[in-house]
mmCIF file of C-alpha atoms and ligand atoms in Angstrom:
data_model
loop_
_atom_site.group_PDB
_atom_site.id
_atom_site.type_symbol
_atom_site.label_atom_id
_atom_site.label_comp_id
_atom_site.label_asym_id
_atom_site.label_seq_id
_atom_site.Cartn_x
_atom_site.Cartn_y
_atom_site.Cartn_z
ATOM 1 C CA UNK A 1 -156.699 -127.760 -154.024
ATOM 2 C CA UNK A 2 -159.649 -126.817 -151.919
ATOM 3 C CA UNK A 3 -161.914 -125.088 -154.204
ATOM 4 C CA UNK A 4 -164.008 -122.395 -152.421
ATOM 5 C CA UNK A 5 -164.550 -120.196 -155.546
ATOM 6 C CA UNK A 6 -168.093 -121.133 -155.985
ATOM 7 C CA UNK A 7 -170.676 -123.829 -155.299
ATOM 8 C CA UNK A 8 -170.981 -124.161 -159.095
ATOM 9 C CA UNK A 9 -167.678 -126.229 -158.973
ATOM 10 C CA UNK A 10 -169.209 -129.337 -157.583
ATOM 11 C CA UNK A 11 -168.619 -132.550 -159.643
ATOM 12 C CA UNK A 12 -171.703 -134.911 -160.215
ATOM 13 C CA UNK A 13 -172.011 -137.510 -157.610
ATOM 14 C CA UNK A 14 -171.889 -141.227 -158.164
ATOM 15 C CA UNK A 15 -175.704 -141.313 -158.061
ATOM 16 C CA UNK A 16 -175.938 -138.581 -160.659
ATOM 17 C CA UNK A 17 -173.564 -140.400 -162.997
ATOM 18 C CA UNK A 18 -175.634 -143.633 -162.746
ATOM 19 C CA UNK A 19 -178.906 -141.608 -163.393
ATOM 20 C CA UNK A 20 -177.219 -139.897 -166.354
ATOM 21 C CA UNK A 21 -176.130 -143.277 -167.644
ATOM 22 C CA UNK A 22 -179.517 -144.930 -167.314
ATOM 23 C CA UNK A 23 -181.714 -142.065 -168.495
ATOM 24 C CA UNK A 24 -184.406 -142.560 -171.006
ATOM 25 C CA UNK A 25 -184.388 -139.627 -173.387
ATOM 26 C CA UNK A 26 -186.328 -138.172 -176.437
ATOM 27 C CA UNK A 27 -186.442 -134.999 -178.345
ATOM 28 C CA UNK A 28 -187.493 -132.251 -175.865
ATOM 29 C CA UNK A 29 -188.277 -129.666 -178.584
ATOM 30 C CA UNK A 30 -191.071 -132.144 -179.553
ATOM 31 C CA UNK A 31 -191.872 -132.352 -175.823
ATOM 32 C CA UNK A 32 -190.911 -136.060 -175.986
ATOM 33 C CA UNK A 33 -188.156 -136.406 -173.452
ATOM 34 C CA UNK A 34 -189.649 -138.366 -170.587
ATOM 35 C CA UNK A 35 -186.919 -137.528 -168.093
ATOM 36 C CA UNK A 36 -187.169 -133.787 -168.732
ATOM 37 C CA UNK A 37 -191.016 -133.869 -168.457
ATOM 38 C CA UNK A 38 -190.555 -135.675 -165.187
ATOM 39 C CA UNK A 39 -188.031 -133.071 -163.939
ATOM 40 C CA UNK A 40 -190.285 -130.216 -164.944
ATOM 41 C CA UNK A 41 -193.400 -131.862 -163.224
ATOM 42 C CA UNK A 42 -191.437 -132.467 -160.110
ATOM 43 C CA UNK A 43 -190.089 -128.901 -159.947
ATOM 44 C CA UNK A 44 -193.495 -127.420 -160.613
ATOM 45 C CA UNK A 45 -194.953 -129.522 -157.736
ATOM 46 C CA UNK A 46 -192.145 -128.641 -155.301
ATOM 47 C CA UNK A 47 -192.191 -124.922 -156.081
ATOM 48 C CA UNK A 48 -195.973 -124.851 -155.945
ATOM 49 C CA UNK A 49 -196.544 -123.544 -159.508
ATOM 50 C CA UNK A 50 -198.543 -124.801 -162.511
ATOM 51 C CA UNK A 51 -195.667 -125.465 -164.888
ATOM 52 C CA UNK A 52 -191.873 -125.624 -164.988
ATOM 53 C CA UNK A 53 -189.295 -125.360 -167.717
ATOM 54 C CA UNK A 54 -185.795 -126.880 -167.776
ATOM 55 C CA UNK A 55 -183.320 -124.244 -169.003
ATOM 56 C CA UNK A 56 -179.453 -124.168 -169.620
ATOM 57 C CA UNK A 57 -178.458 -121.930 -166.699
ATOM 58 C CA UNK A 58 -179.576 -119.427 -164.017
ATOM 59 C CA UNK A 59 -178.918 -116.560 -166.263
ATOM 60 C CA UNK A 60 -181.015 -117.955 -168.962
ATOM 61 C CA UNK A 61 -183.851 -118.712 -166.539
ATOM 62 C CA UNK A 62 -183.762 -115.105 -165.249
ATOM 63 C CA UNK A 63 -183.654 -113.584 -168.746
ATOM 64 C CA UNK A 64 -186.430 -115.749 -169.965
ATOM 65 C CA UNK A 65 -188.589 -114.335 -167.210
ATOM 66 C CA UNK A 66 -187.663 -110.733 -168.070
ATOM 67 C CA UNK A 67 -188.193 -111.494 -171.851
ATOM 68 C CA UNK A 68 -191.621 -113.124 -170.979
ATOM 69 C CA UNK A 69 -193.006 -110.337 -168.857
ATOM 70 C CA UNK A 70 -191.477 -107.202 -170.371
ATOM 71 C CA UNK A 71 -191.561 -105.296 -173.674
ATOM 72 C CA UNK A 72 -188.698 -103.066 -174.836
ATOM 73 C CA UNK A 73 -188.920 -99.594 -173.279
ATOM 74 C CA UNK A 74 -190.117 -101.027 -169.965
ATOM 75 C CA UNK A 75 -188.428 -100.621 -166.564
ATOM 76 C CA UNK A 76 -187.831 -103.277 -163.983
ATOM 77 C CA UNK A 77 -187.163 -103.018 -160.383
ATOM 78 C CA UNK A 78 -184.133 -104.854 -159.164
ATOM 79 C CA UNK A 79 -181.941 -104.775 -156.071
ATOM 80 C CA UNK A 80 -178.653 -102.877 -156.841
ATOM 81 C CA UNK A 81 -176.370 -105.732 -156.012
ATOM 82 C CA UNK A 82 -178.573 -108.419 -157.574
ATOM 83 C CA UNK A 83 -177.067 -110.987 -159.943
ATOM 84 C CA UNK A 84 -179.615 -109.967 -162.669
ATOM 85 C CA UNK A 85 -178.228 -106.402 -162.577
ATOM 86 C CA UNK A 86 -174.715 -107.015 -161.589
ATOM 87 C CA UNK A 87 -173.606 -110.140 -163.231
ATOM 88 C CA UNK A 88 -175.634 -110.874 -166.356
ATOM 89 C CA UNK A 89 -173.831 -108.667 -168.926
ATOM 90 C CA UNK A 90 -176.672 -106.162 -169.048
ATOM 91 C CA UNK A 91 -178.692 -108.799 -170.748
ATOM 92 C CA UNK A 92 -181.940 -107.207 -169.611
ATOM 93 C CA UNK A 93 -181.175 -104.270 -171.739
ATOM 94 C CA UNK A 94 -179.236 -106.123 -174.453
ATOM 95 C CA UNK A 95 -181.875 -108.762 -175.050
ATOM 96 C CA UNK A 96 -185.216 -107.583 -173.533
ATOM 97 C CA UNK A 97 -184.562 -103.821 -174.110
ATOM 98 C CA UNK A 98 -185.653 -102.880 -170.590
ATOM 99 C CA UNK A 99 -183.891 -100.499 -168.156
ATOM 100 C CA UNK A 100 -183.182 -101.300 -164.543
ATOM 101 C CA UNK A 101 -184.483 -99.234 -161.580
ATOM 102 C CA UNK A 102 -182.218 -100.218 -158.810
ATOM 103 C CA UNK A 103 -182.969 -100.117 -155.129
ATOM 104 C CA UNK A 104 -180.314 -100.489 -152.436
ATOM 105 C CA UNK A 105 -181.281 -103.332 -150.136
ATOM 106 C CA UNK A 106 -180.006 -104.278 -146.770
ATOM 107 C CA UNK A 107 -178.588 -107.755 -146.824
ATOM 108 C CA UNK A 108 -180.523 -108.212 -150.053
ATOM 109 C CA UNK A 109 -183.779 -107.118 -148.713
ATOM 110 C CA UNK A 110 -185.508 -104.188 -150.491
ATOM 111 C CA UNK A 111 -187.506 -101.882 -148.253
ATOM 112 C CA UNK A 112 -191.151 -102.496 -149.437
ATOM 113 C CA UNK A 113 -191.915 -98.754 -149.316
ATOM 114 C CA UNK A 114 -188.907 -98.025 -151.593
ATOM 115 C CA UNK A 115 -190.366 -100.665 -154.050
ATOM 116 C CA UNK A 116 -193.717 -98.904 -153.856
ATOM 117 C CA UNK A 117 -192.118 -95.617 -154.522
ATOM 118 C CA UNK A 118 -190.113 -96.868 -157.437
ATOM 119 C CA UNK A 119 -193.226 -98.171 -159.227
ATOM 120 C CA UNK A 120 -193.954 -95.696 -162.138
ATOM 121 C CA UNK A 121 -197.253 -93.822 -162.341
ATOM 122 C CA UNK A 122 -198.967 -93.275 -165.726
ATOM 123 C CA UNK A 123 -197.142 -90.419 -167.312
ATOM 124 C CA UNK A 124 -196.150 -89.875 -170.990
ATOM 125 C CA UNK A 125 -192.611 -89.290 -169.864
ATOM 126 C CA UNK A 126 -192.150 -92.517 -167.841
ATOM 127 C CA UNK A 127 -191.510 -96.142 -168.714
ATOM 128 C CA UNK A 128 -193.897 -98.779 -167.597
ATOM 129 C CA UNK A 129 -192.798 -100.744 -164.603
ATOM 130 C CA UNK A 130 -193.324 -104.344 -165.761
ATOM 131 C CA UNK A 131 -191.503 -106.625 -163.335
ATOM 132 C CA UNK A 132 -190.064 -106.697 -159.831
ATOM 133 C CA UNK A 133 -187.180 -109.062 -159.115
ATOM 134 C CA UNK A 134 -186.044 -110.451 -155.848
ATOM 135 C CA UNK A 135 -182.882 -112.535 -155.219
ATOM 136 C CA UNK A 136 -182.998 -115.145 -152.523
ATOM 137 C CA UNK A 137 -180.566 -116.031 -151.230
ATOM 138 C CA UNK A 138 -178.773 -112.837 -152.030
ATOM 139 C CA UNK A 139 -175.308 -113.600 -153.395
ATOM 140 C CA UNK A 140 -173.480 -110.404 -152.888
ATOM 141 C CA UNK A 141 -174.691 -109.874 -149.335
ATOM 142 C CA UNK A 142 -173.028 -113.244 -148.549
ATOM 143 C CA UNK A 143 -175.864 -115.648 -149.291
ATOM 144 C CA UNK A 144 -178.245 -113.853 -146.954
ATOM 145 C CA UNK A 145 -181.879 -114.839 -146.636
ATOM 146 C CA UNK A 146 -184.558 -112.486 -147.839
ATOM 147 C CA UNK A 147 -187.355 -113.241 -145.264
ATOM 148 C CA UNK A 148 -190.709 -114.469 -146.341
ATOM 149 C CA UNK A 149 -192.173 -111.323 -144.457
ATOM 150 C CA UNK A 150 -190.242 -108.963 -146.670
ATOM 151 C CA UNK A 151 -191.291 -111.036 -149.851
ATOM 152 C CA UNK A 152 -194.946 -111.029 -148.694
ATOM 153 C CA UNK A 153 -194.876 -107.350 -148.297
ATOM 154 C CA UNK A 154 -193.368 -106.651 -151.701
ATOM 155 C CA UNK A 155 -195.672 -109.188 -153.430
ATOM 156 C CA UNK A 156 -198.602 -107.374 -151.883
ATOM 157 C CA UNK A 157 -197.500 -104.102 -153.321
ATOM 158 C CA UNK A 158 -196.767 -105.697 -156.749
ATOM 159 C CA UNK A 159 -200.298 -107.284 -156.801
ATOM 160 C CA UNK A 160 -201.934 -104.013 -156.024
ATOM 161 C CA UNK A 161 -200.083 -102.544 -159.010
ATOM 162 C CA UNK A 162 -200.649 -105.644 -161.241
ATOM 163 C CA UNK A 163 -196.882 -106.092 -161.568
ATOM 164 C CA UNK A 164 -195.355 -109.588 -161.591
ATOM 165 C CA UNK A 165 -192.564 -110.708 -159.192
ATOM 166 C CA UNK A 166 -189.844 -113.016 -160.210
ATOM 167 C CA UNK A 167 -187.485 -114.664 -157.792
ATOM 168 C CA UNK A 168 -183.965 -115.234 -158.735
ATOM 169 C CA UNK A 169 -183.825 -118.338 -156.419
ATOM 170 C CA UNK A 170 -180.521 -119.775 -157.774
ATOM 171 C CA UNK A 171 -179.987 -120.643 -154.066
ATOM 172 C CA UNK A 172 -183.586 -120.592 -152.872
ATOM 173 C CA UNK A 173 -183.304 -124.145 -151.456
ATOM 174 C CA UNK A 174 -180.455 -122.987 -149.299
ATOM 175 C CA UNK A 175 -182.805 -120.183 -147.824
ATOM 176 C CA UNK A 176 -185.562 -122.800 -147.230
ATOM 177 C CA UNK A 177 -183.183 -125.392 -145.424
ATOM 178 C CA UNK A 178 -181.352 -122.747 -143.443
ATOM 179 C CA UNK A 179 -184.642 -121.245 -142.251
ATOM 180 C CA UNK A 180 -186.267 -124.595 -141.757
ATOM 181 C CA UNK A 181 -189.206 -123.641 -144.000
ATOM 182 C CA UNK A 182 -190.823 -125.262 -147.023
ATOM 183 C CA UNK A 183 -189.592 -123.674 -150.245
ATOM 184 C CA UNK A 184 -193.220 -122.855 -150.957
ATOM 185 C CA UNK A 185 -193.134 -120.448 -147.935
ATOM 186 C CA UNK A 186 -191.145 -118.249 -150.268
ATOM 187 C CA UNK A 187 -192.436 -119.244 -153.732
ATOM 188 C CA UNK A 188 -196.034 -118.313 -152.743
ATOM 189 C CA UNK A 189 -194.959 -114.693 -152.823
ATOM 190 C CA UNK A 190 -193.871 -114.597 -156.500
ATOM 191 C CA UNK A 191 -195.318 -115.202 -159.982
ATOM 192 C CA UNK A 192 -192.172 -116.957 -161.280
ATOM 193 C CA UNK A 193 -189.038 -118.385 -159.716
ATOM 194 C CA UNK A 194 -185.684 -119.607 -161.105
ATOM 195 C CA UNK A 195 -183.726 -122.271 -159.186
ATOM 196 C CA UNK A 196 -180.265 -123.596 -160.116
ATOM 197 C CA UNK A 197 -179.562 -127.406 -160.154
ATOM 198 C CA UNK A 198 -175.864 -126.582 -160.767
ATOM 199 C CA UNK A 199 -174.904 -124.961 -157.425
ATOM 200 C CA UNK A 200 -175.248 -126.581 -154.037
ATOM 201 C CA UNK A 201 -177.498 -129.217 -155.462
ATOM 202 C CA UNK A 202 -174.525 -130.521 -157.382
ATOM 203 C CA UNK A 203 -175.789 -131.141 -160.980
ATOM 204 C CA UNK A 204 -173.428 -130.467 -163.750
ATOM 205 C CA UNK A 205 -175.821 -128.195 -165.744
ATOM 206 C CA UNK A 206 -179.222 -126.551 -165.573
ATOM 207 C CA UNK A 207 -181.795 -124.541 -163.922
ATOM 208 C CA UNK A 208 -185.595 -124.569 -163.770
ATOM 209 C CA UNK A 209 -188.075 -121.772 -163.920
ATOM 210 C CA UNK A 210 -191.662 -122.196 -162.704
ATOM 211 C CA UNK A 211 -194.783 -120.153 -163.025
ATOM 212 C CA UNK A 212 -198.248 -120.365 -164.420
ATOM 213 C CA UNK A 213 -199.054 -122.052 -167.761
ATOM 214 C CA UNK A 214 -199.183 -118.809 -169.759
ATOM 215 C CA UNK A 215 -195.720 -117.683 -168.473
ATOM 216 C CA UNK A 216 -194.097 -121.042 -169.145
ATOM 217 C CA UNK A 217 -195.582 -121.117 -172.627
ATOM 218 C CA UNK A 218 -193.969 -117.646 -173.364
ATOM 219 C CA UNK A 219 -190.719 -118.578 -171.743
ATOM 220 C CA UNK A 220 -190.555 -121.859 -173.783
ATOM 221 C CA UNK A 221 -190.834 -119.752 -176.971
ATOM 222 C CA UNK A 222 -188.262 -117.381 -175.829
ATOM 223 C CA UNK A 223 -185.900 -120.353 -174.827
ATOM 224 C CA UNK A 224 -186.304 -121.533 -178.330
ATOM 225 C CA UNK A 225 -185.510 -118.177 -179.907
ATOM 226 C CA UNK A 226 -182.334 -117.993 -177.902
ATOM 227 C CA UNK A 227 -181.263 -121.404 -179.027
ATOM 228 C CA UNK A 228 -181.926 -123.030 -175.707
ATOM 229 C CA UNK A 229 -184.281 -125.759 -177.214
ATOM 230 C CA UNK A 230 -182.161 -128.759 -176.238
ATOM 231 C CA UNK A 231 -182.858 -132.201 -177.755
ATOM 232 C CA UNK A 232 -181.996 -135.306 -175.732
ATOM 233 C CA UNK A 233 -181.094 -133.234 -172.635
ATOM 234 C CA UNK A 234 -182.849 -135.860 -170.440
ATOM 235 C CA UNK A 235 -179.330 -136.884 -169.416
ATOM 236 C CA UNK A 236 -178.967 -133.576 -167.731
ATOM 237 C CA UNK A 237 -182.544 -133.666 -166.359
ATOM 238 C CA UNK A 238 -181.766 -137.187 -164.847
ATOM 239 C CA UNK A 239 -179.066 -135.563 -162.624
ATOM 240 C CA UNK A 240 -181.506 -132.729 -161.922
ATOM 241 C CA UNK A 241 -184.055 -135.159 -160.388
ATOM 242 C CA UNK A 242 -181.360 -136.404 -158.105
ATOM 243 C CA UNK A 243 -180.561 -132.866 -157.090
ATOM 244 C CA UNK A 244 -184.212 -132.162 -156.118
ATOM 245 C CA UNK A 245 -184.877 -135.431 -154.506
ATOM 246 C CA UNK A 246 -181.664 -136.304 -152.759
ATOM 247 C CA UNK A 247 -179.395 -133.185 -152.474
ATOM 248 C CA UNK A 248 -181.659 -130.581 -150.869
ATOM 249 C CA UNK A 249 -181.608 -131.499 -147.170
ATOM 250 C CA UNK A 250 -177.927 -131.882 -147.173
ATOM 251 C CA UNK A 251 -177.511 -128.147 -148.001
ATOM 252 C CA UNK A 252 -177.429 -127.764 -144.108
ATOM 253 C CA UNK A 253 -173.908 -129.395 -144.076
ATOM 254 C CA UNK A 254 -172.753 -126.535 -146.333
ATOM 255 C CA UNK A 255 -174.213 -124.002 -144.025
ATOM 256 C CA UNK A 256 -172.615 -125.612 -141.033
ATOM 257 C CA UNK A 257 -169.186 -125.563 -142.833
ATOM 258 C CA UNK A 258 -169.730 -121.872 -143.687
ATOM 259 C CA UNK A 259 -170.576 -121.084 -140.207
ATOM 260 C CA UNK A 260 -167.448 -122.796 -138.785
ATOM 261 C CA UNK A 261 -165.344 -121.054 -141.353
ATOM 262 C CA UNK A 262 -166.958 -117.722 -140.357
ATOM 263 C CA UNK A 263 -166.335 -118.282 -136.703
ATOM 264 C CA UNK A 264 -162.572 -118.844 -137.265
ATOM 265 C CA UNK A 265 -162.317 -115.863 -139.546
ATOM 266 C CA UNK A 266 -163.814 -113.673 -136.794
ATOM 267 C CA UNK A 267 -160.963 -114.741 -134.607
ATOM 268 C CA UNK A 268 -158.248 -114.032 -137.098
ATOM 269 C CA UNK A 269 -156.903 -110.477 -136.590
ATOM 270 C CA UNK A 270 -156.965 -108.413 -139.785
ATOM 271 C CA UNK A 271 -159.969 -110.270 -141.169
ATOM 272 C CA UNK A 272 -163.612 -109.511 -140.727
ATOM 273 C CA UNK A 273 -166.877 -110.651 -142.048
ATOM 274 C CA UNK A 274 -169.251 -108.617 -144.393
ATOM 275 C CA UNK A 275 -172.106 -110.386 -142.644
ATOM 276 C CA UNK A 276 -172.568 -113.535 -140.384
ATOM 277 C CA UNK A 277 -173.366 -116.037 -143.154
ATOM 278 C CA UNK A 278 -177.066 -117.325 -143.139
ATOM 279 C CA UNK A 279 -176.134 -120.061 -145.691
ATOM 280 C CA UNK A 280 -173.048 -121.167 -147.638
ATOM 281 C CA UNK A 281 -171.265 -117.994 -148.636
ATOM 282 C CA UNK A 282 -168.705 -116.250 -146.481
ATOM 283 C CA UNK A 283 -167.626 -112.732 -147.640
ATOM 284 C CA UNK A 284 -164.381 -111.592 -145.964
ATOM 285 C CA UNK A 285 -163.091 -108.033 -145.684
ATOM 286 C CA UNK A 286 -159.309 -108.131 -146.057
ATOM 287 C CA UNK A 287 -158.657 -104.370 -146.100
ATOM 288 C CA UNK A 288 -156.872 -104.529 -142.795
ATOM 289 C CA UNK A 289 -154.270 -106.931 -144.040
ATOM 290 C CA UNK A 290 -153.077 -104.162 -146.573
ATOM 291 C CA UNK A 291 -152.832 -106.758 -149.236
ATOM 292 C CA UNK A 292 -154.554 -106.268 -152.630
ATOM 293 C CA UNK A 293 -157.293 -108.898 -153.401
ATOM 294 C CA UNK A 294 -154.941 -110.334 -156.031
ATOM 295 C CA UNK A 295 -152.097 -110.705 -153.706
ATOM 296 C CA UNK A 296 -154.297 -112.247 -150.989
ATOM 297 C CA UNK A 297 -155.849 -114.685 -153.394
ATOM 298 C CA UNK A 298 -152.374 -115.640 -154.674
ATOM 299 C CA UNK A 299 -151.129 -116.222 -151.224
ATOM 300 C CA UNK A 300 -154.108 -118.351 -150.447
ATOM 301 C CA UNK A 301 -153.614 -120.319 -153.585
ATOM 302 C CA UNK A 302 -150.044 -121.105 -152.637
ATOM 303 C CA UNK A 303 -151.560 -122.568 -149.433
ATOM 304 C CA UNK A 304 -153.853 -124.771 -151.601
ATOM 305 C CA UNK A 305 -157.049 -122.794 -151.235
ATOM 306 C CA UNK A 306 -159.023 -121.057 -154.001
ATOM 307 C CA UNK A 307 -161.415 -118.124 -153.471
ATOM 308 C CA UNK A 308 -162.663 -115.272 -155.571
ATOM 309 C CA UNK A 309 -162.507 -111.369 -155.508
ATOM 310 C CA UNK A 310 -165.784 -109.850 -154.687
ATOM 311 C CA UNK A 311 -165.104 -106.258 -154.925
ATOM 312 C CA UNK A 312 -162.550 -103.778 -153.498
ATOM 313 C CA UNK A 313 -161.086 -105.482 -150.297
ATOM 314 C CA UNK A 314 -163.577 -108.280 -150.239
ATOM 315 C CA UNK A 315 -163.056 -111.942 -151.068
ATOM 316 C CA UNK A 316 -165.743 -114.680 -151.272
ATOM 317 C CA UNK A 317 -165.493 -118.348 -149.804
ATOM 318 C CA UNK A 318 -168.233 -120.651 -150.774
ATOM 319 C CA UNK A 319 -168.842 -124.021 -149.210
ATOM 320 C CA UNK A 320 -170.495 -126.925 -151.197
ATOM 321 C CA UNK A 321 -170.744 -130.692 -151.526
ATOM 322 C CA UNK A 322 -167.198 -131.348 -152.616
ATOM 323 C CA UNK A 323 -165.610 -129.397 -149.557
ATOM 324 C CA UNK A 324 -165.172 -131.710 -146.727
ATOM 325 C CA UNK A 325 -164.951 -130.744 -142.980
ATOM 326 C CA UNK A 326 -161.257 -131.397 -143.013
ATOM 327 C CA UNK A 327 -160.940 -129.085 -146.152
ATOM 328 C CA UNK A 328 -162.446 -126.361 -143.908
ATOM 329 C CA UNK A 329 -159.852 -127.006 -141.174
ATOM 330 C CA UNK A 330 -157.163 -126.703 -143.758
ATOM 331 C CA UNK A 331 -158.659 -123.471 -145.260
ATOM 332 C CA UNK A 332 -158.707 -121.918 -141.783
ATOM 333 C CA UNK A 333 -155.083 -122.909 -141.233
ATOM 334 C CA UNK A 334 -154.192 -121.470 -144.583
ATOM 335 C CA UNK A 335 -155.891 -118.163 -143.777
ATOM 336 C CA UNK A 336 -153.975 -117.980 -140.552
ATOM 337 C CA UNK A 337 -150.809 -118.602 -142.201
ATOM 338 C CA UNK A 338 -151.025 -115.973 -144.766
ATOM 339 C CA UNK A 339 -151.918 -113.395 -142.285
HETATM 340 N N1 LIG R 401 -173.555 -116.851 -159.681
HETATM 341 C C1 LIG R 401 -172.200 -117.207 -159.923
HETATM 342 C C2 LIG R 401 -171.467 -116.071 -160.601
HETATM 343 O O1 LIG R 401 -172.075 -115.703 -161.664
HETATM 344 C C3 LIG R 401 -171.260 -114.869 -159.698
HETATM 345 C C4 LIG R 401 -171.501 -117.630 -158.585
HETATM 346 O O2 LIG R 401 -170.389 -118.246 -158.633
HETATM 347 O O3 LIG R 401 -172.055 -117.312 -157.537
HETATM 348 N N2 LIG R 401 -178.408 -115.841 -159.804
HETATM 349 C C5 LIG R 401 -177.693 -115.936 -158.769
HETATM 350 C C6 LIG R 401 -178.037 -115.347 -157.425
HETATM 351 C C7 LIG R 401 -176.307 -116.511 -158.899
HETATM 352 O O4 LIG R 401 -175.410 -116.516 -157.865
HETATM 353 C C8 LIG R 401 -175.877 -117.005 -160.213
HETATM 354 C C9 LIG R 401 -174.592 -117.488 -160.434
HETATM 355 C C10 LIG R 401 -176.891 -116.950 -161.205
HETATM 356 C C11 LIG R 401 -178.108 -116.377 -161.001
HETATM 357 C C12 LIG R 401 -176.476 -117.488 -162.678
HETATM 358 O O5 LIG R 401 -176.402 -118.738 -162.763
HETATM 359 P P1 LIG R 401 -175.739 -119.446 -163.945
HETATM 360 O O6 LIG R 401 -174.206 -119.327 -163.622
HETATM 361 O O7 LIG R 401 -176.178 -120.805 -163.953
HETATM 362 O O8 LIG R 401 -175.958 -118.686 -165.230
#
């Protein structure tokens, strides 16, 4: 089976398995896991922030940011198709007690003046705006890159209003590699950032959040409250170190595969792209085929290819480490056959 459902599906590499086997570990709730400490230092350094924290998942990392910055009754500004709003089970409301103020972006980019207008003024009727979130790359727009110019403009507005900015950077390294920029070109325009190790970077589990010391201290406490204080989790961190040191540059291979897949899809009558992919996500509009998403995905599965539904008439194909160039050829053939 060629599994294009998500880049979360990668299996740990041989190097990761060796690092996991050899890891020196300790109790991280006591701060005594040397491998976790090393991963957190490495991440803080790469992301240009004071401190970092190893967390169970991207969702947990995002939620820790919301919990650390906000109080119940606050409002946070999020893009209307962002993961934090769309896919996290309303955790911002269920856990942090905040309400979302959504802004429709274009390919994930919120217009800075829309952000400025959405910030609440002081009025007894209004909630306080306590956080602005940016997702980069933006999953539901097809892994599109939010430009550093857009981020700079939003960050400036946020700073003028003394509101922190959090980046959901589950795939921020994809943005950096695809735009040939250092990841800090993006992270300089935020107060905190979440990056996933378990997507294109191939680790089995884990994310990191990074920010200043005070933020990480608060997030560490929230992580513990949520039961995310792991013990000898250095086995997972060992793989995370391989992700950050050996798996970043190779993301360009995933982008190249997505681009080739997109080229072929553009030539198949009945299929069209939501956007040209900037990175590793290809969203295909199948409406013209007159098949339901379910039918289309079942037909594709019969041809040995897995994809996911991404809304009415849309399916998502995601490239990753465990998808070879030959797999892409086969996926293209499968798409042609089912049309
Ligand atoms: N995204 C998953 C699904 O939840 C949709 C996927 O297969 O793409 N931020 C972004 C932008 C994400 O795409 C995801 C995962 C997360 C956060 C959450 O990460 P995890 O799954 O580690 O909680």
